[in-house]
PDB file of C-alpha atoms in Angstrom:
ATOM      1  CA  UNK A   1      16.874  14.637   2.149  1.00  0.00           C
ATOM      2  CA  UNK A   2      15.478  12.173   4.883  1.00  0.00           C
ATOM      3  CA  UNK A   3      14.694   8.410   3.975  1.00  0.00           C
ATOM      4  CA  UNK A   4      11.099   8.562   2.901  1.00  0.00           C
ATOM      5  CA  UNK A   5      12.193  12.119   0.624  1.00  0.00           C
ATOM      6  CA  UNK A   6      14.918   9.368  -0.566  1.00  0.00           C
ATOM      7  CA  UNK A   7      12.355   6.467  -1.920  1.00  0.00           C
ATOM      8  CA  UNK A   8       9.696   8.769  -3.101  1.00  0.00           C
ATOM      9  CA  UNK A   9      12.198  10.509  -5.851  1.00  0.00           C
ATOM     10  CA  UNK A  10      12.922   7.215  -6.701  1.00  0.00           C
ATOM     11  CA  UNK A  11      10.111   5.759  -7.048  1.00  0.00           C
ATOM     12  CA  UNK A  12       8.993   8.385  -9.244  1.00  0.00           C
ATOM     13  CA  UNK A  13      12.138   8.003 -11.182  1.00  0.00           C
ATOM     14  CA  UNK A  14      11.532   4.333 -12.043  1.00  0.00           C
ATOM     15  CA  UNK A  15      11.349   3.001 -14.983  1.00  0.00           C
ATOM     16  CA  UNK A  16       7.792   2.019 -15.863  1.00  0.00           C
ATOM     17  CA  UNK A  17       9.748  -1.391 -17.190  1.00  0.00           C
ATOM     18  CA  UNK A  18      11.119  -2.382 -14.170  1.00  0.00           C
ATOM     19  CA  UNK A  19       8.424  -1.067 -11.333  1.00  0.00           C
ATOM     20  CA  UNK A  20       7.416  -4.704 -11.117  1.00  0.00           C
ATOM     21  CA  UNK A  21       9.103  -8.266 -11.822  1.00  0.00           C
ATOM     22  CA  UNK A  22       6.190  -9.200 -14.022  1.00  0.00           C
ATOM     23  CA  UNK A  23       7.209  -6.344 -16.728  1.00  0.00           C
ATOM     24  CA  UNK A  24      10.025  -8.365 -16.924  1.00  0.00           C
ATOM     25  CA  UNK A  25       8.029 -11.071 -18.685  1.00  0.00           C
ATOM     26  CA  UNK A  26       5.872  -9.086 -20.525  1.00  0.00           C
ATOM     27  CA  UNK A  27       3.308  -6.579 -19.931  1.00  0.00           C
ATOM     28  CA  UNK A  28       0.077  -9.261 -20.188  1.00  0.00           C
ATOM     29  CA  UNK A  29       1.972 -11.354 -17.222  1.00  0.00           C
ATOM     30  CA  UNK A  30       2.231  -7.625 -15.134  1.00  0.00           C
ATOM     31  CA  UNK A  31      -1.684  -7.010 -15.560  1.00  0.00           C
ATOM     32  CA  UNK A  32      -2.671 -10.588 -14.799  1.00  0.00           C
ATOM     33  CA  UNK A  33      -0.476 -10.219 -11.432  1.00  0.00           C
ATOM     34  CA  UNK A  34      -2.646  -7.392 -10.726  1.00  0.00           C
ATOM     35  CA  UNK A  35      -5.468  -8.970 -11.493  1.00  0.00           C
ATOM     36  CA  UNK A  36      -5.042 -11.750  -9.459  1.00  0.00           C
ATOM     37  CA  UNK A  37      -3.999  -9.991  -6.712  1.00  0.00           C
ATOM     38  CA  UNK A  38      -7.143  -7.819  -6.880  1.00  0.00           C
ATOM     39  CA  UNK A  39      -9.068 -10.918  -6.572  1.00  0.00           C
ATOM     40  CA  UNK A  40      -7.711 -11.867  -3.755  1.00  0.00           C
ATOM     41  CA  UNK A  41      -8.313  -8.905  -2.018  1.00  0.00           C
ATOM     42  CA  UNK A  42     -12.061  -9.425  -2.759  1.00  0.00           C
ATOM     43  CA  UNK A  43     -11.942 -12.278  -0.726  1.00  0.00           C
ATOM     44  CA  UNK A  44     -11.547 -10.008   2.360  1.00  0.00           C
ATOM     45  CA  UNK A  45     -12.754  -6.704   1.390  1.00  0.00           C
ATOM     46  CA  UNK A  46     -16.774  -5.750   1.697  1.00  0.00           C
ATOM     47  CA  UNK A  47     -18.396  -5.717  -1.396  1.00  0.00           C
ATOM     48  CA  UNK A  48     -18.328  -1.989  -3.201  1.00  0.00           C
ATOM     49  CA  UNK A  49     -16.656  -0.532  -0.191  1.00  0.00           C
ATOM     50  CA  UNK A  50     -14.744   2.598  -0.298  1.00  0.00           C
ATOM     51  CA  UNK A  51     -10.604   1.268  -0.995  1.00  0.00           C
ATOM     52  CA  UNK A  52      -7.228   3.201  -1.190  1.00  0.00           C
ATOM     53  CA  UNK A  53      -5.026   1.861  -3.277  1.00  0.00           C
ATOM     54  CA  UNK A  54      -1.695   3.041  -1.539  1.00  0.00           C
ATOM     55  CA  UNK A  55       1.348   2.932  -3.535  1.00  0.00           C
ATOM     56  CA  UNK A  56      -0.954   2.125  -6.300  1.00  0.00           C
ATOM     57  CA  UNK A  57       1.454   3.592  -8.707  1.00  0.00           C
ATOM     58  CA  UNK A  58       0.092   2.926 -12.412  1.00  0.00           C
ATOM     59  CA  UNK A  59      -2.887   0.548 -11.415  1.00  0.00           C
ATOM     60  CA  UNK A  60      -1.839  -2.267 -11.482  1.00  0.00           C
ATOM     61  CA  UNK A  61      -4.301  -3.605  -8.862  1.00  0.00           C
ATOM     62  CA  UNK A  62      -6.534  -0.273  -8.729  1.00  0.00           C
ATOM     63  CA  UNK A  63      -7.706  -0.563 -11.977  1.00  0.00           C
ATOM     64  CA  UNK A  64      -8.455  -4.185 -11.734  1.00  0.00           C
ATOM     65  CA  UNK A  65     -10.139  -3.930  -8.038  1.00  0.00           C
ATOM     66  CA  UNK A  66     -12.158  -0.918  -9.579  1.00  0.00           C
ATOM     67  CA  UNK A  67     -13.851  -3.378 -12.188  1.00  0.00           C
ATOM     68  CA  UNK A  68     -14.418  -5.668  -9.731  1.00  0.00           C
ATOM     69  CA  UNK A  69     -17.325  -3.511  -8.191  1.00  0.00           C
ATOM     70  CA  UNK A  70     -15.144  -1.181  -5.315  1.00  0.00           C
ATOM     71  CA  UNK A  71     -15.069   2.729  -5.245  1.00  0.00           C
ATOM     72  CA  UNK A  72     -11.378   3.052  -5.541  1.00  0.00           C
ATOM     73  CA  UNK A  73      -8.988   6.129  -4.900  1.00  0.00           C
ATOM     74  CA  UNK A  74      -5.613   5.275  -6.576  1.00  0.00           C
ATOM     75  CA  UNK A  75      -2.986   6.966  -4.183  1.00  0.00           C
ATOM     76  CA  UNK A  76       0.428   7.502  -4.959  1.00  0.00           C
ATOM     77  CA  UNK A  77       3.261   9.721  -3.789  1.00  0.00           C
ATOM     78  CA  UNK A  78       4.189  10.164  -7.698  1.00  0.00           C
ATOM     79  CA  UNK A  79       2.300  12.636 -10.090  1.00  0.00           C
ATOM     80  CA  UNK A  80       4.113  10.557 -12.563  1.00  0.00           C
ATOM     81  CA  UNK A  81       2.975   7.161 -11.847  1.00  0.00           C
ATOM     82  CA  UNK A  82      -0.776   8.568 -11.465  1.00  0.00           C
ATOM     83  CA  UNK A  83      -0.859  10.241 -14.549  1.00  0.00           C
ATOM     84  CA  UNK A  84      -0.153   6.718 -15.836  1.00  0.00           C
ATOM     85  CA  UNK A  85      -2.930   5.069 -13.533  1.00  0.00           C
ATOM     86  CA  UNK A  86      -5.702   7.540 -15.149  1.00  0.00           C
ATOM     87  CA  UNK A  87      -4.258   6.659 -18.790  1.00  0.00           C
ATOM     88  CA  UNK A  88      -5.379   3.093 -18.016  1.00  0.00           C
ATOM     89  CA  UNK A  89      -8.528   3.956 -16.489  1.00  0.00           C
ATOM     90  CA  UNK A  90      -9.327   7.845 -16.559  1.00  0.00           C
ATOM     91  CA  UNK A  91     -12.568   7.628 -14.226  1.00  0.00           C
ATOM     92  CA  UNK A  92     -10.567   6.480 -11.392  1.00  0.00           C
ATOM     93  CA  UNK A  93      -9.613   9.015  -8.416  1.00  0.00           C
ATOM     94  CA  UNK A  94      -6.493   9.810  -7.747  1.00  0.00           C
ATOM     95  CA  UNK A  95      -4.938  11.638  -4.718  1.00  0.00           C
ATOM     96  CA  UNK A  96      -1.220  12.319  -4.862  1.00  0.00           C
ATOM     97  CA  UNK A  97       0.084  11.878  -1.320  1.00  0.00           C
ATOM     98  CA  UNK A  98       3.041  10.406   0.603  1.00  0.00           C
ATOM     99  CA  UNK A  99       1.356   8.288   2.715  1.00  0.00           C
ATOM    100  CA  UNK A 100       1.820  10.349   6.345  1.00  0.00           C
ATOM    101  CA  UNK A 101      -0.914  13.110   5.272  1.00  0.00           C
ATOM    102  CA  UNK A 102      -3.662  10.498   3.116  1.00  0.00           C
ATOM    103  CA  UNK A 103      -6.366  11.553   5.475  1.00  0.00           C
ATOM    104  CA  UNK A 104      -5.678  15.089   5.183  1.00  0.00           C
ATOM    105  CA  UNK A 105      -5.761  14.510   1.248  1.00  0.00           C
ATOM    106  CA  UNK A 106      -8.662  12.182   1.218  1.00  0.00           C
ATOM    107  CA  UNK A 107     -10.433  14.725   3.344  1.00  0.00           C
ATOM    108  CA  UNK A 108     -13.029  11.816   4.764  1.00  0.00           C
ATOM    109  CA  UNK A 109     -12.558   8.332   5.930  1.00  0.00           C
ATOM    110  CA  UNK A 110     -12.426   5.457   3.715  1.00  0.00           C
ATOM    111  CA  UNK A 111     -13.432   1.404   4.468  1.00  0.00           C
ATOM    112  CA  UNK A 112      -9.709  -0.074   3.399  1.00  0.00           C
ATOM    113  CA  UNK A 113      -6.929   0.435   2.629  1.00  0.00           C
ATOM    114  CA  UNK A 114      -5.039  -1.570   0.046  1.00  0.00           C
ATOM    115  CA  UNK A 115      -1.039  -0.930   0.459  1.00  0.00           C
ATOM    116  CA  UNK A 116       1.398  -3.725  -1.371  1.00  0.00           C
ATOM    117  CA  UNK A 117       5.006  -3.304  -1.892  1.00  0.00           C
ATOM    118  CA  UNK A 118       5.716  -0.154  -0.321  1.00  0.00           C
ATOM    119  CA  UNK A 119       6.422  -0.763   3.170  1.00  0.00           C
ATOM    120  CA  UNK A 120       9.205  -2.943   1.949  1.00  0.00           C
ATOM    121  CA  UNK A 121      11.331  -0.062   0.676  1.00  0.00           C
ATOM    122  CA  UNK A 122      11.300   2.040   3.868  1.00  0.00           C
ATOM    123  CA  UNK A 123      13.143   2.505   6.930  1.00  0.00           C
ATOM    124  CA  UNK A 124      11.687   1.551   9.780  1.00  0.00           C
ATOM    125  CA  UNK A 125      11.034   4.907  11.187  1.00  0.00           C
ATOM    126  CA  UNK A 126       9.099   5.852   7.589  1.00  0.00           C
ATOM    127  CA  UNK A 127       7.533   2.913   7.652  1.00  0.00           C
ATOM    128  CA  UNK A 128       6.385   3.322  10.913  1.00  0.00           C
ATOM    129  CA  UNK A 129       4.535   7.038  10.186  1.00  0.00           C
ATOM    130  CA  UNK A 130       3.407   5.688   6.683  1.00  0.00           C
ATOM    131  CA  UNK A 131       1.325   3.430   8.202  1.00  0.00           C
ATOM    132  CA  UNK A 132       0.087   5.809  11.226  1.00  0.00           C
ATOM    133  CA  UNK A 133      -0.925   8.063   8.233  1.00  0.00           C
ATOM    134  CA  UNK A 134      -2.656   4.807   6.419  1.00  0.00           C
ATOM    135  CA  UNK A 135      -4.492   4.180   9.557  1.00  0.00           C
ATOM    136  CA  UNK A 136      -5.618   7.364  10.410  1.00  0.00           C
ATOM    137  CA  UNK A 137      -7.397   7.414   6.946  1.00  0.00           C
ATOM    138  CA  UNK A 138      -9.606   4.043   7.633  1.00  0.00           C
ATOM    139  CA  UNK A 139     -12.978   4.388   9.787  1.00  0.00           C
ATOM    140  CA  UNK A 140     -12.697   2.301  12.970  1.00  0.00           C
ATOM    141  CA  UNK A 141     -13.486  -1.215  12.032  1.00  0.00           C
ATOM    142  CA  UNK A 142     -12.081  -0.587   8.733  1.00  0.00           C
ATOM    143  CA  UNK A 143      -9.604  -3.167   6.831  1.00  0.00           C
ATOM    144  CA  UNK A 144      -5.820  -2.422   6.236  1.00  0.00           C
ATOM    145  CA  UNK A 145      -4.143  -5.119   4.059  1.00  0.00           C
ATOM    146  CA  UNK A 146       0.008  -4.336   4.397  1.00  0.00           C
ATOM    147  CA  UNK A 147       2.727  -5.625   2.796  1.00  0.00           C
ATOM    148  CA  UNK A 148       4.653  -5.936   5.960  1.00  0.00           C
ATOM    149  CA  UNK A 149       6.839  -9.068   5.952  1.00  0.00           C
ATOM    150  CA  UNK A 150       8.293 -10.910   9.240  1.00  0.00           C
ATOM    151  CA  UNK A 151      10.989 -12.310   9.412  1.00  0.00           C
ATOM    152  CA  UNK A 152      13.342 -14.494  11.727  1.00  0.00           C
ATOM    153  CA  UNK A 153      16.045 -12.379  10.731  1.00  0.00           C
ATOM    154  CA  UNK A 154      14.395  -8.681  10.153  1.00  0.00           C
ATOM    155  CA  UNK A 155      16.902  -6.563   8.314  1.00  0.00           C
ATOM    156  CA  UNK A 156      16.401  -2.649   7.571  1.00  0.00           C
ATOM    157  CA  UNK A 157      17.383  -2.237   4.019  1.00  0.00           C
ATOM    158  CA  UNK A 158      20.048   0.482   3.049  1.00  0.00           C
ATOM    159  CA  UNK A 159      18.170   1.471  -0.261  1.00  0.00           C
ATOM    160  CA  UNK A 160      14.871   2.253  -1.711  1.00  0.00           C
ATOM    161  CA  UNK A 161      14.990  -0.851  -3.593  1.00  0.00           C
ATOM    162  CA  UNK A 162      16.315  -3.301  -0.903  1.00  0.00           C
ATOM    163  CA  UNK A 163      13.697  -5.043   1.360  1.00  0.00           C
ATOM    164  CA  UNK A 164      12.817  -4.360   5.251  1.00  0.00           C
ATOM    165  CA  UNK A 165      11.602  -6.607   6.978  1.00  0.00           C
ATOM    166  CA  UNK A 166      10.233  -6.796  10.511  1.00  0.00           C
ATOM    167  CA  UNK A 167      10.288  -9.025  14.021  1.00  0.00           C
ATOM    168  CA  UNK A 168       6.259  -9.816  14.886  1.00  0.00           C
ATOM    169  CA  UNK A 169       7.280  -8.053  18.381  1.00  0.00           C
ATOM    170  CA  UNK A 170       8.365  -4.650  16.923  1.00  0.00           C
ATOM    171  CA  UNK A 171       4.950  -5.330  14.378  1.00  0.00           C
ATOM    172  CA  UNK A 172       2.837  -5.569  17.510  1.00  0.00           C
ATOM    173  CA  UNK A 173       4.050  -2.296  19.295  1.00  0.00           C
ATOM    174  CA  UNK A 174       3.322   0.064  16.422  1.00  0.00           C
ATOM    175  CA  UNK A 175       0.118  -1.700  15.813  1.00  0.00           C
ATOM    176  CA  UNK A 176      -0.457  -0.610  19.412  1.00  0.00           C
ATOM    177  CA  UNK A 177       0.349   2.458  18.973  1.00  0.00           C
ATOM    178  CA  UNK A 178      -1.673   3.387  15.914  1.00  0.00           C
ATOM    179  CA  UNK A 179      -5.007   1.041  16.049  1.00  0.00           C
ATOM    180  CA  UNK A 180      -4.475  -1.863  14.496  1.00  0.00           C
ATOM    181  CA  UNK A 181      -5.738  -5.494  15.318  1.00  0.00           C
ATOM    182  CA  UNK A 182      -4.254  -8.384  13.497  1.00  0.00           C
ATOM    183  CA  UNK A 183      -6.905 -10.364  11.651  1.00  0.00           C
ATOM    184  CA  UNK A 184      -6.725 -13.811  10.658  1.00  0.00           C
ATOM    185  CA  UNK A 185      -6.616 -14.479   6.753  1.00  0.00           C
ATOM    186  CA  UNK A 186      -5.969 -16.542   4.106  1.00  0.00           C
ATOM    187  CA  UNK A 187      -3.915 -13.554   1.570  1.00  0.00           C
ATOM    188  CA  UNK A 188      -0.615 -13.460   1.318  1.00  0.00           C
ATOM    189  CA  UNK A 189       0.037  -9.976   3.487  1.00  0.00           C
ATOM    190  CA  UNK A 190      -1.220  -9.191   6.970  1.00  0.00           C
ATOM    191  CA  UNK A 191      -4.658  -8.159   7.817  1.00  0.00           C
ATOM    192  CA  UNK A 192      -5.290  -5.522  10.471  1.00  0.00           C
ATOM    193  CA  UNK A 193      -8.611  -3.696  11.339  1.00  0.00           C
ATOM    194  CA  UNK A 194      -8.481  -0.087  12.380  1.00  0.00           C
ATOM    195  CA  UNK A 195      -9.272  -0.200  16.666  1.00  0.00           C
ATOM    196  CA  UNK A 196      -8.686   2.297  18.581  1.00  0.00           C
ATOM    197  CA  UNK A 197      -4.774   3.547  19.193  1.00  0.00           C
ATOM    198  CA  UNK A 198      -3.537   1.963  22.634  1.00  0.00           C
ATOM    199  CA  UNK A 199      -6.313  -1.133  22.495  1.00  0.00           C
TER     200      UNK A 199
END
C-alpha cells in the first residue's frame, strides 16, 4: 500500500468525532467553522461559479458554500464521508475520487477548486500528483485555494495525521510544473490561478 492508499483508508476510517478540532467542542462550533470558512472563500471566488470542494468530506464547507449561491461538487476520496455530505444536504453533487483522476471523474472543467486540510496529510510525492490532478480539473484562469503551508522548517510527516509542510522554493517548482500562478490574497491558504504548465 503506497502513501496516498495509506491516508485515504484512514481517512475513511475516521471517526466522524474527531475529523475536525471543532467536533471537539461541539458540533454547532464544527458547522460555524465551516461556515466561516465558506465565507471567506466568497471573498475570492466569482459569484455562482462552478467549485470543487476537495477533501470536502461531510460538508463541512460544501454545504455552507452551496447556500451561499455556488454550484458545488462535494469531492471526496471516501464513499463514507460523502454519504454523510448528501445526509446534510442531499441536492449536492458528489464525485468520489482521490484527487489524481478529479478531471477524469468530473468529466468537464470546473471554475475552482476549494481543497483545505488535505495536502497536510500527504507525502510530498502524493501531494505533489494530488494537486497536478486538482489542477488539471480547473479551466485556465480558474482559482485553486490550497491548504499548503510554508514553513522555515518544512517537515514531511510520517503519518496520515501528522502535518507536511513545504519550503516556498520546492512550492514554486511544482507550481511550474503543473500551471499554477500564486495570487495575492487576504485568506488564510494560498491562492493560485490555473496558467499554463511551464509559464
Amino acid at each position: 500500500m503506497n502513501d496516498l492508499e495509506r491516508v485515504i483508508e484512514a481517512w475513511d476510517q475516521a471517526d466522524p468525532a474527531a475529523i475536525h478540532p471543532s467536533r471537539g467542542v461541539s458540533e454547532a462550533a464544527y458547522r460555524e467553522s465551516g461556515q466561516a470558512q465558506a465565507e471567506l472563500l466568497a471573498t475570492i471566488l466569482p459569484a455562482g461559479c462552478r467549485v470543487v470542494d476537495f477533501g470536502c468530506g461531510d460538508g463541512r464547507v460544501a454545504v455552507p458554500l452551496r447556500a451561499l449561491g455556488y454550484d458545488v461538487v462535494g469531492a471526496d476520496s471516501s464513499d463514507k464521508m460523502l454519504t454523510r455530505l448528501r445526509k446534510s444536504d442531499a441536492k449536492i453533487e458528489t464525485v468520489q475520487s482521490n484527487g489524481i483522476d478529479l478531471a477524469g471523474e468530473l468529466g468537464r472543467k470546473v471554475d475552482a477548486v476549494v481543497c483545505l486540510a488535505v495536502l497536510i496529510h500527504h507525502s510530498y510525492a502524493s501531494a505533489t500528483e494530488i494537486i497536478a490532478g486538482l489542477r488539471a480539473a480547473v479551466r485556465v484562469n480558474g482559482l485553486l485555494v490550497l491548504d499548503w503551508p510554508v514553513s522555515d522548517d518544512p517537515v514531511e510527516g510520517s503519518t496520515w495525521i501528522s502535518v507536511t509542510t513545504w519550503t516556498r522554493a520546492l512550492q514554486d517548482d511544482v507550481c511550474r510544473q503543473v500551471g499554477l500562478k500564486r495570487v495575492d490574497s487576504d485568506l488564510p491558504w494560498p491562492v493560485f490561478r490555473a496558467v499554463k504548465a511551464g509559464g
